[in-house]
Amino acid sequence: MSRRDQLGQVFRFALVGGVNTATFFGIYLLLHPWMPYFAAYSLAFLLAMVGSFFMNTYFTYRTRPTWKKFLLFPLTNVTNYVIQSAGLYALVTWAGMDTRIAPLVAAIVAIPFTFLLSRKILVPGAARAETARHAEAGSSSRV
């Protein structure tokens, strides 16, 4: 994958992330008055994750969605969920941050982890191909 392709992928991921975050936050704010903040957060997270799967397969990584990828995709978000949940709890409980703003701050912190894990699931072999390409480039420069 060329550097231009990689930058395009990162840009598309950021764009999808922005749309997904806005979707998540909108759902959260709609649910927040009707249920405890953590329940609203969890439901909004699950709904946004389904949207994220389809946006990332079709737009970011330009790969075909499959049931296998769909079932594995939540694994990429487990780390994201743990980071965001811990961040949400810490921001609300220890930092006294408003429960309407804290999920957005926690989501921003989790972005790099989500990119790496989603790429690994949605584009199998991408990391191996990158490693092989770098190894090949390194060995040819030593000759």
PDB file of C-alpha atoms in Angstrom:
ATOM      1  CA  MET A   1       0.000   0.000   0.000  1.00  0.00           C
ATOM      2  CA  SER A   2       1.457   3.357  -1.023  1.00  0.00           C
ATOM      3  CA  ARG A   3       1.922   6.217   1.393  1.00  0.00           C
ATOM      4  CA  ARG A   4      -0.823   8.110  -0.487  1.00  0.00           C
ATOM      5  CA  ASP A   5      -3.217   5.172  -0.016  1.00  0.00           C
ATOM      6  CA  GLN A   6      -2.343   5.006   3.688  1.00  0.00           C
ATOM      7  CA  LEU A   7      -2.980   8.722   4.153  1.00  0.00           C
ATOM      8  CA  GLY A   8      -6.282   8.371   2.321  1.00  0.00           C
ATOM      9  CA  GLN A   9      -7.249   5.533   4.624  1.00  0.00           C
ATOM     10  CA  VAL A  10      -6.355   7.556   7.722  1.00  0.00           C
ATOM     11  CA  PHE A  11      -8.315  10.551   6.374  1.00  0.00           C
ATOM     12  CA  ARG A  12     -11.361   8.398   5.619  1.00  0.00           C
ATOM     13  CA  PHE A  13     -11.102   6.790   9.067  1.00  0.00           C
ATOM     14  CA  ALA A  14     -11.038  10.236  10.680  1.00  0.00           C
ATOM     15  CA  LEU A  15     -14.047  11.310   8.613  1.00  0.00           C
ATOM     16  CA  VAL A  16     -15.993   8.170   9.531  1.00  0.00           C
ATOM     17  CA  GLY A  17     -14.911   8.639  13.132  1.00  0.00           C
ATOM     18  CA  GLY A  18     -16.292  12.159  13.122  1.00  0.00           C
ATOM     19  CA  VAL A  19     -19.618  11.027  11.675  1.00  0.00           C
ATOM     20  CA  ASN A  20     -19.723   8.081  14.063  1.00  0.00           C
ATOM     21  CA  THR A  21     -18.892  10.252  17.073  1.00  0.00           C
ATOM     22  CA  ALA A  22     -21.598  12.751  16.113  1.00  0.00           C
ATOM     23  CA  THR A  23     -24.074   9.879  15.691  1.00  0.00           C
ATOM     24  CA  PHE A  24     -23.074   8.378  19.041  1.00  0.00           C
ATOM     25  CA  PHE A  25     -23.244  11.725  20.808  1.00  0.00           C
ATOM     26  CA  GLY A  26     -26.621  12.578  19.258  1.00  0.00           C
ATOM     27  CA  ILE A  27     -28.097   9.243  20.317  1.00  0.00           C
ATOM     28  CA  TYR A  28     -26.569   9.649  23.780  1.00  0.00           C
ATOM     29  CA  LEU A  29     -28.083  13.100  24.219  1.00  0.00           C
ATOM     30  CA  LEU A  30     -31.484  11.817  23.075  1.00  0.00           C
ATOM     31  CA  LEU A  31     -31.381   8.915  25.547  1.00  0.00           C
ATOM     32  CA  HIS A  32     -29.734  10.779  28.446  1.00  0.00           C
ATOM     33  CA  PRO A  33     -32.953  12.389  29.794  1.00  0.00           C
ATOM     34  CA  TRP A  34     -34.770   9.038  29.779  1.00  0.00           C
ATOM     35  CA  MET A  35     -32.259   6.718  31.432  1.00  0.00           C
ATOM     36  CA  PRO A  36     -29.157   6.769  33.646  1.00  0.00           C
ATOM     37  CA  TYR A  37     -26.151   8.291  31.852  1.00  0.00           C
ATOM     38  CA  PHE A  38     -24.183   5.036  31.714  1.00  0.00           C
ATOM     39  CA  ALA A  39     -27.114   3.075  30.230  1.00  0.00           C
ATOM     40  CA  ALA A  40     -27.633   5.829  27.643  1.00  0.00           C
ATOM     41  CA  TYR A  41     -23.912   5.760  26.897  1.00  0.00           C
ATOM     42  CA  SER A  42     -23.859   1.975  26.436  1.00  0.00           C
ATOM     43  CA  LEU A  43     -26.903   1.842  24.145  1.00  0.00           C
ATOM     44  CA  ALA A  44     -25.650   4.762  22.055  1.00  0.00           C
ATOM     45  CA  PHE A  45     -22.255   3.061  21.808  1.00  0.00           C
ATOM     46  CA  LEU A  46     -23.796  -0.195  20.519  1.00  0.00           C
ATOM     47  CA  LEU A  47     -25.972   1.529  17.934  1.00  0.00           C
ATOM     48  CA  ALA A  48     -23.124   3.699  16.686  1.00  0.00           C
ATOM     49  CA  MET A  49     -20.855   0.643  16.457  1.00  0.00           C
ATOM     50  CA  VAL A  50     -23.164  -1.001  13.906  1.00  0.00           C
ATOM     51  CA  GLY A  51     -23.074   2.145  11.797  1.00  0.00           C
ATOM     52  CA  SER A  52     -19.310   2.340  12.200  1.00  0.00           C
ATOM     53  CA  PHE A  53     -18.882  -1.193  10.897  1.00  0.00           C
ATOM     54  CA  PHE A  54     -20.647  -0.423   7.634  1.00  0.00           C
ATOM     55  CA  MET A  55     -19.015   2.977   7.152  1.00  0.00           C
ATOM     56  CA  ASN A  56     -15.571   1.508   7.780  1.00  0.00           C
ATOM     57  CA  THR A  57     -15.987  -1.519   5.545  1.00  0.00           C
ATOM     58  CA  TYR A  58     -17.448   0.361   2.588  1.00  0.00           C
ATOM     59  CA  PHE A  59     -15.748   3.739   2.873  1.00  0.00           C
ATOM     60  CA  THR A  60     -12.584   3.601   5.007  1.00  0.00           C
ATOM     61  CA  TYR A  61     -11.071   0.257   4.065  1.00  0.00           C
ATOM     62  CA  ARG A  62     -13.070  -0.364   0.886  1.00  0.00           C
ATOM     63  CA  THR A  63     -13.630  -3.975   1.661  1.00  0.00           C
ATOM     64  CA  ARG A  64     -16.671  -6.190   1.506  1.00  0.00           C
ATOM     65  CA  PRO A  65     -18.604  -6.605   4.756  1.00  0.00           C
ATOM     66  CA  THR A  66     -19.088 -10.201   5.787  1.00  0.00           C
ATOM     67  CA  TRP A  67     -20.802 -11.851   8.714  1.00  0.00           C
ATOM     68  CA  LYS A  68     -17.403 -12.935  10.034  1.00  0.00           C
ATOM     69  CA  LYS A  69     -16.099  -9.362  10.000  1.00  0.00           C
ATOM     70  CA  PHE A  70     -19.372  -8.119  11.489  1.00  0.00           C
ATOM     71  CA  LEU A  71     -19.094 -10.615  14.342  1.00  0.00           C
ATOM     72  CA  LEU A  72     -15.390  -9.834  14.901  1.00  0.00           C
ATOM     73  CA  PHE A  73     -15.762  -6.056  14.630  1.00  0.00           C
ATOM     74  CA  PRO A  74     -17.140  -5.681  18.170  1.00  0.00           C
ATOM     75  CA  LEU A  75     -13.866  -7.171  19.423  1.00  0.00           C
ATOM     76  CA  THR A  76     -12.107  -4.112  18.045  1.00  0.00           C
ATOM     77  CA  ASN A  77     -14.493  -1.974  19.998  1.00  0.00           C
ATOM     78  CA  VAL A  78     -14.041  -3.836  23.283  1.00  0.00           C
ATOM     79  CA  THR A  79     -10.779  -1.997  23.838  1.00  0.00           C
ATOM     80  CA  ASN A  80     -12.422   1.214  22.721  1.00  0.00           C
ATOM     81  CA  TYR A  81     -15.349   0.608  25.072  1.00  0.00           C
ATOM     82  CA  VAL A  82     -13.053  -0.123  28.023  1.00  0.00           C
ATOM     83  CA  ILE A  83     -10.942   2.987  27.388  1.00  0.00           C
ATOM     84  CA  GLN A  84     -13.999   5.174  26.894  1.00  0.00           C
ATOM     85  CA  SER A  85     -15.875   3.681  29.867  1.00  0.00           C
ATOM     86  CA  ALA A  86     -12.931   4.116  32.217  1.00  0.00           C
ATOM     87  CA  GLY A  87     -12.401   7.616  30.890  1.00  0.00           C
ATOM     88  CA  LEU A  88     -16.096   8.448  31.265  1.00  0.00           C
ATOM     89  CA  TYR A  89     -16.167   7.181  34.824  1.00  0.00           C
ATOM     90  CA  ALA A  90     -12.968   9.032  35.743  1.00  0.00           C
ATOM     91  CA  LEU A  91     -14.059  12.268  34.099  1.00  0.00           C
ATOM     92  CA  VAL A  92     -17.488  12.251  35.762  1.00  0.00           C
ATOM     93  CA  THR A  93     -16.570  10.826  39.162  1.00  0.00           C
ATOM     94  CA  TRP A  94     -13.103  12.201  39.811  1.00  0.00           C
ATOM     95  CA  ALA A  95     -12.881  15.269  37.580  1.00  0.00           C
ATOM     96  CA  GLY A  96     -16.498  16.337  38.069  1.00  0.00           C
ATOM     97  CA  MET A  97     -17.051  16.803  34.333  1.00  0.00           C
ATOM     98  CA  ASP A  98     -20.589  17.269  33.052  1.00  0.00           C
ATOM     99  CA  THR A  99     -22.144  13.933  31.994  1.00  0.00           C
ATOM    100  CA  ARG A 100     -23.185  15.508  28.681  1.00  0.00           C
ATOM    101  CA  ILE A 101     -19.584  16.355  27.708  1.00  0.00           C
ATOM    102  CA  ALA A 102     -17.497  13.575  29.278  1.00  0.00           C
ATOM    103  CA  PRO A 103     -18.365  10.894  26.663  1.00  0.00           C
ATOM    104  CA  LEU A 104     -17.036  13.108  23.876  1.00  0.00           C
ATOM    105  CA  VAL A 105     -13.725  13.687  25.666  1.00  0.00           C
ATOM    106  CA  ALA A 106     -13.360   9.966  26.434  1.00  0.00           C
ATOM    107  CA  ALA A 107     -14.097   9.086  22.787  1.00  0.00           C
ATOM    108  CA  ILE A 108     -11.307  11.332  21.496  1.00  0.00           C
ATOM    109  CA  VAL A 109      -8.731   9.561  23.669  1.00  0.00           C
ATOM    110  CA  ALA A 110      -9.703   6.159  22.224  1.00  0.00           C
ATOM    111  CA  ILE A 111      -9.347   7.066  18.502  1.00  0.00           C
ATOM    112  CA  PRO A 112      -5.805   5.735  17.803  1.00  0.00           C
ATOM    113  CA  PHE A 113      -6.571   2.383  19.419  1.00  0.00           C
ATOM    114  CA  THR A 114      -9.754   1.995  17.388  1.00  0.00           C
ATOM    115  CA  PHE A 115      -7.999   2.698  14.075  1.00  0.00           C
ATOM    116  CA  LEU A 116      -5.320   0.073  14.586  1.00  0.00           C
ATOM    117  CA  LEU A 117      -7.697  -2.612  15.817  1.00  0.00           C
ATOM    118  CA  SER A 118     -10.389  -2.027  13.195  1.00  0.00           C
ATOM    119  CA  ARG A 119      -7.814  -2.132  10.411  1.00  0.00           C
ATOM    120  CA  LYS A 120      -6.516  -5.441  11.704  1.00  0.00           C
ATOM    121  CA  ILE A 121     -10.041  -6.951  11.690  1.00  0.00           C
ATOM    122  CA  LEU A 122     -11.461  -5.405   8.522  1.00  0.00           C
ATOM    123  CA  VAL A 123      -8.363  -5.732   6.352  1.00  0.00           C
ATOM    124  CA  PRO A 124      -6.877  -9.113   7.282  1.00  0.00           C
ATOM    125  CA  GLY A 125      -3.235  -9.381   6.322  1.00  0.00           C
ATOM    126  CA  ALA A 126      -2.769  -5.594   6.034  1.00  0.00           C
ATOM    127  CA  ALA A 127      -0.302  -5.515   8.920  1.00  0.00           C
ATOM    128  CA  ARG A 128       1.607  -8.523   7.575  1.00  0.00           C
ATOM    129  CA  ALA A 129       1.789  -6.946   4.121  1.00  0.00           C
ATOM    130  CA  GLU A 130       3.099  -3.682   5.613  1.00  0.00           C
ATOM    131  CA  THR A 131       5.738  -5.521   7.647  1.00  0.00           C
ATOM    132  CA  ALA A 132       6.852  -7.516   4.604  1.00  0.00           C
ATOM    133  CA  ARG A 133       7.006  -4.360   2.468  1.00  0.00           C
ATOM    134  CA  HIS A 134       9.124  -2.553   5.076  1.00  0.00           C
ATOM    135  CA  ALA A 135      11.397  -5.566   5.515  1.00  0.00           C
ATOM    136  CA  GLU A 136      11.854  -5.814   1.754  1.00  0.00           C
ATOM    137  CA  ALA A 137      12.613  -2.107   1.483  1.00  0.00           C
ATOM    138  CA  GLY A 138      15.097  -2.370   4.356  1.00  0.00           C
ATOM    139  CA  SER A 139      16.951  -5.352   2.890  1.00  0.00           C
ATOM    140  CA  SER A 140      17.161  -3.805  -0.581  1.00  0.00           C
ATOM    141  CA  SER A 141      18.622  -0.592   0.831  1.00  0.00           C
ATOM    142  CA  ARG A 142      21.439  -2.570   2.523  1.00  0.00           C
ATOM    143  CA  VAL A 143      22.644  -4.125  -0.733  1.00  0.00           C
TER     144      VAL A 143
END
